[in-house]
mmCIF file of C-alpha atoms in Angstrom:
data_model
loop_
_atom_site.group_PDB
_atom_site.id
_atom_site.type_symbol
_atom_site.label_atom_id
_atom_site.label_comp_id
_atom_site.label_asym_id
_atom_site.label_seq_id
_atom_site.Cartn_x
_atom_site.Cartn_y
_atom_site.Cartn_z
ATOM 1 C CA MET A 1 126.368 126.113 73.669
ATOM 2 C CA ASN A 2 123.686 126.912 71.306
ATOM 3 C CA TYR A 3 121.199 126.062 68.191
ATOM 4 C CA ARG A 4 122.192 129.460 65.550
ATOM 5 C CA SER A 5 119.495 128.386 62.707
ATOM 6 C CA ILE A 6 116.209 126.543 63.558
ATOM 7 C CA LEU A 7 114.131 125.713 60.831
ATOM 8 C CA ILE A 8 109.920 125.023 61.869
ATOM 9 C CA TYR A 9 107.448 123.186 59.598
ATOM 10 C CA VAL A 10 105.019 125.408 58.973
ATOM 11 C CA SER A 11 101.033 124.480 58.351
ATOM 12 C CA ASP A 12 98.107 124.038 59.611
ATOM 13 C CA ALA A 13 99.119 121.272 62.063
ATOM 14 C CA ALA A 14 97.786 122.156 66.155
ATOM 15 C CA ASP A 15 100.941 121.396 67.725
ATOM 16 C CA LEU A 16 102.349 124.914 65.455
ATOM 17 C CA GLU A 17 102.034 126.872 68.575
ATOM 18 C CA GLN A 18 104.087 124.203 70.525
ATOM 19 C CA ARG A 19 107.150 124.743 67.899
ATOM 20 C CA ILE A 20 107.270 127.953 68.246
ATOM 21 C CA LYS A 21 107.302 128.180 71.662
ATOM 22 C CA LEU A 22 110.152 125.343 71.987
ATOM 23 C CA ALA A 23 112.077 127.830 69.017
ATOM 24 C CA ALA A 24 111.499 131.029 71.449
ATOM 25 C CA HIS A 25 112.857 128.767 74.441
ATOM 26 C CA LEU A 26 115.763 128.095 72.986
ATOM 27 C CA ALA A 27 116.231 131.156 70.619
ATOM 28 C CA SER A 28 116.215 133.195 73.808
ATOM 29 C CA ARG A 29 119.794 132.618 74.667
ATOM 30 C CA ALA A 30 120.884 133.377 71.551
ATOM 31 C CA ARG A 31 120.403 135.414 68.077
ATOM 32 C CA THR A 32 118.512 132.698 66.890
ATOM 33 C CA THR A 33 117.211 133.051 63.183
ATOM 34 C CA VAL A 34 114.250 131.168 63.279
ATOM 35 C CA ILE A 35 113.081 130.642 59.608
ATOM 36 C CA GLY A 36 109.009 128.981 59.296
ATOM 37 C CA LEU A 37 109.624 126.190 56.260
ATOM 38 C CA ALA A 38 106.072 125.993 54.113
ATOM 39 C CA ILE A 39 105.697 123.294 51.720
ATOM 40 C CA THR A 40 102.840 123.149 49.489
ATOM 41 C CA GLY A 41 103.583 119.276 47.991
ATOM 42 C CA ILE A 42 103.190 120.730 44.487
ATOM 43 C CA SER A 43 105.910 118.367 42.706
ATOM 44 C CA ARG A 44 108.848 120.928 42.432
ATOM 45 C CA PHE A 45 108.964 119.469 38.334
ATOM 46 C CA MET A 46 105.473 120.372 38.152
ATOM 47 C CA SER A 47 105.247 123.549 39.528
ATOM 48 C CA ARG A 48 108.800 124.215 37.618
ATOM 49 C CA LEU A 49 106.884 123.109 33.882
ATOM 50 C CA LEU A 50 103.711 124.871 35.018
ATOM 51 C CA SER A 51 106.137 128.159 35.678
ATOM 52 C CA LEU A 52 107.364 127.864 32.416
ATOM 53 C CA SER A 53 104.591 127.470 30.692
ATOM 54 C CA GLY A 54 102.793 130.076 31.770
ATOM 55 C CA GLU A 55 99.918 127.407 33.344
ATOM 56 C CA THR A 56 99.205 126.331 29.217
ATOM 57 C CA ILE A 57 99.641 123.209 28.036
ATOM 58 C CA VAL A 58 103.297 121.669 27.192
ATOM 59 C CA GLU A 59 104.292 118.823 25.212
ATOM 60 C CA ASP A 60 106.102 116.994 29.089
ATOM 61 C CA ALA A 61 103.089 118.288 30.844
ATOM 62 C CA PRO A 62 100.415 115.524 32.110
ATOM 63 C CA ALA A 63 97.356 117.293 30.402
ATOM 64 C CA SER A 64 95.397 116.365 34.064
ATOM 65 C CA ALA A 65 97.881 118.908 35.227
ATOM 66 C CA HIS A 66 96.024 121.714 33.291
ATOM 67 C CA THR A 67 92.364 120.705 34.031
ATOM 68 C CA PRO A 68 90.567 123.412 35.975
ATOM 69 C CA GLU A 69 90.136 121.248 39.130
ATOM 70 C CA GLN A 70 93.824 120.706 39.295
ATOM 71 C CA LYS A 71 94.840 124.251 38.846
ATOM 72 C CA GLY A 72 92.636 125.540 41.140
ATOM 73 C CA HIS A 73 93.817 122.630 43.723
ATOM 74 C CA ARG A 74 97.370 123.998 43.400
ATOM 75 C CA GLU A 75 95.722 127.780 43.852
ATOM 76 C CA LYS A 76 94.485 126.674 46.803
ATOM 77 C CA LEU A 77 97.673 124.783 48.674
ATOM 78 C CA ARG A 78 99.445 128.058 48.324
ATOM 79 C CA LEU A 79 96.936 130.338 49.555
ATOM 80 C CA ASP A 80 96.885 127.712 52.716
ATOM 81 C CA MET A 81 100.180 127.629 52.887
ATOM 82 C CA THR A 82 100.336 131.642 52.636
ATOM 83 C CA GLU A 83 98.033 132.251 55.762
ATOM 84 C CA ALA A 84 100.019 129.264 57.763
ATOM 85 C CA LEU A 85 103.311 131.670 57.449
ATOM 86 C CA GLU A 86 101.088 134.363 58.500
ATOM 87 C CA ARG A 87 100.481 132.602 61.523
ATOM 88 C CA PHE A 88 103.515 131.172 62.195
ATOM 89 C CA THR A 89 105.066 134.958 61.727
ATOM 90 C CA MET A 90 102.180 136.331 64.382
ATOM 91 C CA LEU A 91 103.136 133.809 66.875
ATOM 92 C CA ALA A 92 106.721 134.126 66.707
ATOM 93 C CA ARG A 93 106.488 137.808 66.965
ATOM 94 C CA VAL A 94 103.687 136.850 70.076
ATOM 95 C CA ASN A 95 106.711 134.145 71.707
ATOM 96 C CA GLY A 96 109.380 137.140 71.778
ATOM 97 C CA ILE A 97 111.292 135.895 68.756
ATOM 98 C CA ALA A 98 113.248 138.665 67.630
ATOM 99 C CA THR A 99 114.512 137.530 63.787
ATOM 100 C CA ILE A 100 112.291 135.412 61.691
ATOM 101 C CA GLN A 101 112.410 134.292 58.076
ATOM 102 C CA GLN A 102 109.845 132.376 55.758
ATOM 103 C CA LEU A 103 110.313 130.492 53.259
ATOM 104 C CA GLN A 104 107.509 128.552 51.408
ATOM 105 C CA VAL A 105 108.430 125.852 48.442
ATOM 106 C CA ASP A 106 106.873 123.365 46.167
ATOM 107 C CA ASP A 107 107.979 120.123 46.548
ATOM 108 C CA ASP A 108 106.908 117.653 49.183
ATOM 109 C CA ALA A 109 107.525 117.996 52.532
ATOM 110 C CA ALA A 110 109.795 114.886 53.560
ATOM 111 C CA SER A 111 112.666 116.497 50.454
ATOM 112 C CA ALA A 112 112.253 119.762 51.369
ATOM 113 C CA LEU A 113 112.739 119.431 55.208
ATOM 114 C CA SER A 114 115.882 117.564 54.403
ATOM 115 C CA HIS A 115 116.979 119.849 51.936
ATOM 116 C CA TYR A 116 116.652 122.859 53.616
ATOM 117 C CA GLY A 117 117.490 121.817 57.306
ATOM 118 C CA ASN A 118 120.940 121.515 55.344
ATOM 119 C CA ALA A 119 121.704 124.374 56.527
ATOM 120 C CA ALA A 120 120.013 124.938 59.782
ATOM 121 C CA ASP A 121 121.195 123.462 63.433
ATOM 122 C CA LEU A 122 117.858 122.120 64.007
ATOM 123 C CA ILE A 123 114.357 121.507 62.451
ATOM 124 C CA ILE A 124 111.089 120.930 64.571
ATOM 125 C CA LEU A 125 108.457 119.542 63.166
ATOM 126 C CA GLY A 126 105.391 117.591 64.632
ATOM 127 C CA LYS A 127 103.537 114.572 64.017
ATOM 128 C CA SER A 128 99.627 115.608 63.644
ATOM 129 C CA GLU A 129 99.082 116.292 60.396
ATOM 130 C CA LEU A 130 100.688 113.098 59.704
ATOM 131 C CA ARG A 131 97.894 111.906 61.563
ATOM 132 C CA ARG A 132 95.510 110.518 58.791
ATOM 133 C CA THR A 133 98.592 108.407 57.214
ATOM 134 C CA ALA A 134 99.317 104.727 57.760
ATOM 135 C CA ARG A 135 101.610 104.364 61.159
ATOM 136 C CA ARG A 136 104.653 102.580 58.653
ATOM 137 C CA GLU A 137 104.055 106.023 55.888
ATOM 138 C CA GLU A 138 104.770 108.360 59.313
ATOM 139 C CA SER A 139 107.481 106.646 60.074
ATOM 140 C CA ASP A 140 109.045 106.714 56.861
ATOM 141 C CA PHE A 141 108.552 110.738 56.851
ATOM 142 C CA VAL A 142 110.508 111.217 59.893
ATOM 143 C CA GLU A 143 113.082 108.879 59.811
ATOM 144 C CA PHE A 144 113.703 110.331 56.284
ATOM 145 C CA VAL A 145 113.990 113.954 57.051
ATOM 146 C CA ALA A 146 116.454 112.196 60.251
ATOM 147 C CA LEU A 147 118.469 110.392 57.807
ATOM 148 C CA ASN A 148 118.946 113.140 55.234
ATOM 149 C CA ALA A 149 118.885 116.353 57.033
ATOM 150 C CA ALA A 150 122.347 117.209 58.134
ATOM 151 C CA ALA A 151 120.304 119.389 61.072
ATOM 152 C CA PRO A 152 119.388 117.058 64.344
ATOM 153 C CA VAL A 153 115.442 116.847 64.269
ATOM 154 C CA PHE A 154 112.867 117.499 66.957
ATOM 155 C CA VAL A 155 109.741 115.919 67.007
ATOM 156 C CA ILE A 156 106.812 117.408 68.712
ATOM 157 C CA ASN A 157 104.851 114.132 70.426
ATOM 158 C CA GLU A 158 101.597 113.860 72.363
ATOM 159 C CA LYS A 159 103.262 113.788 75.862
ATOM 160 C CA PRO A 160 104.023 117.323 76.511
ATOM 161 C CA PHE A 161 107.667 117.933 76.693
ATOM 162 C CA LEU A 162 108.126 120.299 79.798
ATOM 163 C CA TRP A 163 111.861 120.447 80.511
ATOM 164 C CA ARG A 164 111.536 117.745 83.414
ATOM 165 C CA HIS A 165 113.797 114.400 81.927
ATOM 166 C CA ALA A 166 115.804 113.124 79.181
ATOM 167 C CA LEU A 167 116.458 110.099 78.096
ATOM 168 C CA ILE A 168 119.622 109.118 76.194
ATOM 169 C CA ALA A 169 119.734 106.070 74.010
ATOM 170 C CA TRP A 170 123.591 105.370 74.429
ATOM 171 C CA ASN A 171 125.845 102.990 72.739
ATOM 172 C CA SER A 172 129.895 102.515 71.532
ATOM 173 C CA SER A 173 128.671 104.096 68.160
ATOM 174 C CA SER A 174 129.822 107.782 66.926
ATOM 175 C CA VAL A 175 125.832 108.074 65.880
ATOM 176 C CA ALA A 176 125.256 108.197 69.738
ATOM 177 C CA SER A 177 127.753 110.498 70.984
ATOM 178 C CA ARG A 178 126.805 112.699 67.476
ATOM 179 C CA ALA A 179 123.594 113.033 68.590
ATOM 180 C CA THR A 180 124.491 113.423 72.646
ATOM 181 C CA ARG A 181 125.926 116.301 71.792
ATOM 182 C CA ASN A 182 123.391 117.752 68.760
ATOM 183 C CA ALA A 183 121.307 117.590 72.201
ATOM 184 C CA ILE A 184 123.233 119.812 74.351
ATOM 185 C CA PRO A 185 121.200 123.019 73.731
ATOM 186 C CA ILE A 186 118.455 121.541 74.740
ATOM 187 C CA LEU A 187 119.155 119.252 77.262
ATOM 188 C CA GLN A 188 121.376 122.547 79.301
ATOM 189 C CA ASP A 189 117.944 123.525 80.105
ATOM 190 C CA VAL A 190 116.368 120.276 80.795
ATOM 191 C CA ASP A 191 115.873 119.466 84.456
ATOM 192 C CA VAL A 192 116.853 115.565 84.702
ATOM 193 C CA VAL A 193 119.275 113.846 82.176
ATOM 194 C CA SER A 194 119.515 110.245 82.243
ATOM 195 C CA ALA A 195 121.533 107.695 79.875
ATOM 196 C CA VAL A 196 120.950 104.064 79.383
ATOM 197 C CA ILE A 197 122.890 101.512 77.921
ATOM 198 C CA PHE A 198 121.762 97.909 76.779
ATOM 199 C CA GLY A 199 124.176 95.063 77.317
ATOM 200 C CA ASP A 200 127.358 96.267 76.871
ATOM 201 C CA GLY A 201 126.153 99.019 74.659
ATOM 202 C CA THR A 202 128.155 97.494 72.053
ATOM 203 C CA ALA A 203 127.165 99.146 68.659
ATOM 204 C CA PRO A 204 127.703 96.807 64.884
ATOM 205 C CA GLY A 205 130.610 98.268 63.364
ATOM 206 C CA THR A 206 132.113 99.012 66.399
ATOM 207 C CA HIS A 207 135.333 97.556 68.265
ATOM 208 C CA GLY A 208 134.193 98.006 71.604
ATOM 209 C CA PRO A 209 131.595 98.010 74.670
ATOM 210 C CA ALA A 210 130.573 101.785 75.290
ATOM 211 C CA LEU A 211 131.586 103.051 78.890
ATOM 212 C CA GLU A 212 130.135 104.957 81.297
ATOM 213 C CA GLU A 213 133.232 107.569 80.757
ATOM 214 C CA ASP A 214 132.842 107.695 77.424
ATOM 215 C CA ILE A 215 129.066 109.801 77.829
ATOM 216 C CA LYS A 216 130.234 111.970 80.456
ATOM 217 C CA GLN A 217 132.615 113.051 78.399
ATOM 218 C CA CYS A 218 130.635 113.731 75.737
ATOM 219 C CA LEU A 219 128.113 116.008 78.065
ATOM 220 C CA THR A 220 130.909 117.670 80.092
ATOM 221 C CA ALA A 221 129.726 120.867 79.193
ATOM 222 C CA LEU A 222 126.304 120.692 80.511
ATOM 223 C CA ALA A 223 127.784 120.617 83.698
ATOM 224 C CA LYS A 224 125.064 118.463 85.988
ATOM 225 C CA PRO A 225 125.081 114.914 86.877
ATOM 226 C CA ILE A 226 124.577 112.242 84.735
ATOM 227 C CA ASN A 227 121.842 109.314 85.709
ATOM 228 C CA ILE A 228 122.968 106.160 84.560
ATOM 229 C CA ILE A 229 121.208 103.349 84.015
ATOM 230 C CA ARG A 230 122.119 99.388 83.228
ATOM 231 C CA ARG A 231 119.614 97.021 82.103
ATOM 232 C CA PRO A 232 119.907 93.573 79.900
ATOM 233 C CA ALA A 233 120.892 93.115 76.294
ATOM 234 C CA THR A 234 117.488 92.755 74.134
ATOM 235 C CA PRO A 235 117.273 91.787 70.734
ATOM 236 C CA ASP A 236 114.274 94.079 70.352
ATOM 237 C CA VAL A 237 115.554 97.895 72.158
ATOM 238 C CA GLY A 238 113.240 99.706 70.557
ATOM 239 C CA HIS A 239 109.932 99.033 72.784
ATOM 240 C CA ALA A 240 112.532 98.497 75.957
ATOM 241 C CA LEU A 241 113.609 102.344 75.372
ATOM 242 C CA LEU A 242 109.908 102.971 75.120
ATOM 243 C CA ALA A 243 108.717 101.185 78.461
ATOM 244 C CA LEU A 244 111.889 102.912 80.302
ATOM 245 C CA ALA A 245 111.264 106.311 79.127
ATOM 246 C CA GLY A 246 107.618 105.271 80.278
ATOM 247 C CA GLU A 247 109.277 103.957 84.219
ATOM 248 C CA LEU A 248 111.286 107.541 84.210
ATOM 249 C CA ASP A 249 108.104 109.586 83.062
ATOM 250 C CA ALA A 250 111.298 111.040 80.889
ATOM 251 C CA ASP A 251 109.716 114.036 78.882
ATOM 252 C CA LEU A 252 112.166 113.319 75.884
ATOM 253 C CA ILE A 253 114.284 109.959 73.987
ATOM 254 C CA VAL A 254 117.707 111.683 72.337
ATOM 255 C CA MET A 255 118.804 108.666 69.996
ATOM 256 C CA GLY A 256 120.916 107.742 66.956
ATOM 257 C CA CYS A 257 119.599 107.111 63.808
ATOM 258 C CA VAL A 258 121.190 105.213 61.463
ATOM 259 C CA ALA A 259 120.217 103.843 57.791
ATOM 260 C CA HIS A 260 119.770 100.500 57.385
ATOM 261 C CA PRO A 261 118.403 98.924 54.228
ATOM 262 C CA ARG A 262 113.949 99.201 53.492
ATOM 263 C CA TRP A 263 113.898 95.347 53.725
ATOM 264 C CA ARG A 264 116.073 94.786 57.120
ATOM 265 C CA SER A 265 113.985 96.964 58.899
ATOM 266 C CA THR A 266 111.001 95.469 57.996
ATOM 267 C CA LEU A 267 112.067 91.634 58.864
ATOM 268 C CA LEU A 268 113.496 92.414 61.973
ATOM 269 C CA GLY A 269 112.013 96.107 63.390
ATOM 270 C CA GLY A 270 114.218 98.700 62.864
ATOM 271 C CA THR A 271 115.318 99.957 66.933
ATOM 272 C CA THR A 272 114.617 103.455 65.081
ATOM 273 C CA GLY A 273 111.305 103.051 63.292
ATOM 274 C CA VAL A 274 110.185 101.554 66.003
ATOM 275 C CA VAL A 275 110.818 104.482 68.597
ATOM 276 C CA ILE A 276 108.814 106.704 65.699
ATOM 277 C CA ALA A 277 106.213 105.364 64.860
ATOM 278 C CA GLU A 278 104.766 104.383 68.642
ATOM 279 C CA SER A 279 106.548 106.308 70.820
ATOM 280 C CA GLN A 280 104.203 109.120 73.049
ATOM 281 C CA VAL A 281 107.326 111.376 73.677
ATOM 282 C CA SER A 282 108.765 113.604 72.179
ATOM 283 C CA LEU A 283 111.996 113.261 70.110
ATOM 284 C CA LEU A 284 115.684 114.373 69.773
ATOM 285 C CA LEU A 285 116.727 112.327 66.218
ATOM 286 C CA SER A 286 120.375 112.356 64.632
ATOM 287 C CA ARG A 287 122.517 110.492 62.543
#
């Protein structure tokens, strides 16, 4: 099982080479197309208006969009993304990626990644370019992409991913099963794979507890032993999962993402939001 199309979020972030090395490792087993997506952050609506108007004022465009400062800012954003794509292509070739594509789009990053990620098998992004934002904004960005793109999302974090130990958050939900299956192309090259079940692993809306046989069946294609870990039920699964990852010295957490109302997450602290915001370990997220 392999990913045939991998989408990398291209920016001037320091971890761009890490993203490319991960894609190169995964692409080495198959004829995988690696796509670099550079995003200017310019509104699609504004970009379309200015393109149609030839940068002249039209009735629907805000006057501030046509100032020399704003025009210069847009040109700089596009130039920066062009340079980032050139660096992406150079690094991809150095790392042995044979099939490379470039995309540069005007849009906000979360929407563009979600849209173009629908045609990919895996999205790779990092959090380093988000360090200047508040933790909630950073978590919202990653969670939005994971919940809205069809492809699973690999988030590179501070702790290097060295293919040593992956920890799967398992329960009785179809989301957990889907995330685990989506991770198989990565898990097959990881030295140790563990799965944790908190309490009986019964997920909301399901009819029974999580069974060890189910995860073993889900990972039959791995042909390697799976360490099943049982932990007591807790109302704070997010922090318990992060603590266990630290105990195991895991360098990857695999988990499913479930959509929920924002007010509920704010009051109760959604597991996904906690893990995204506080994890030092790389994540594989899937809805």
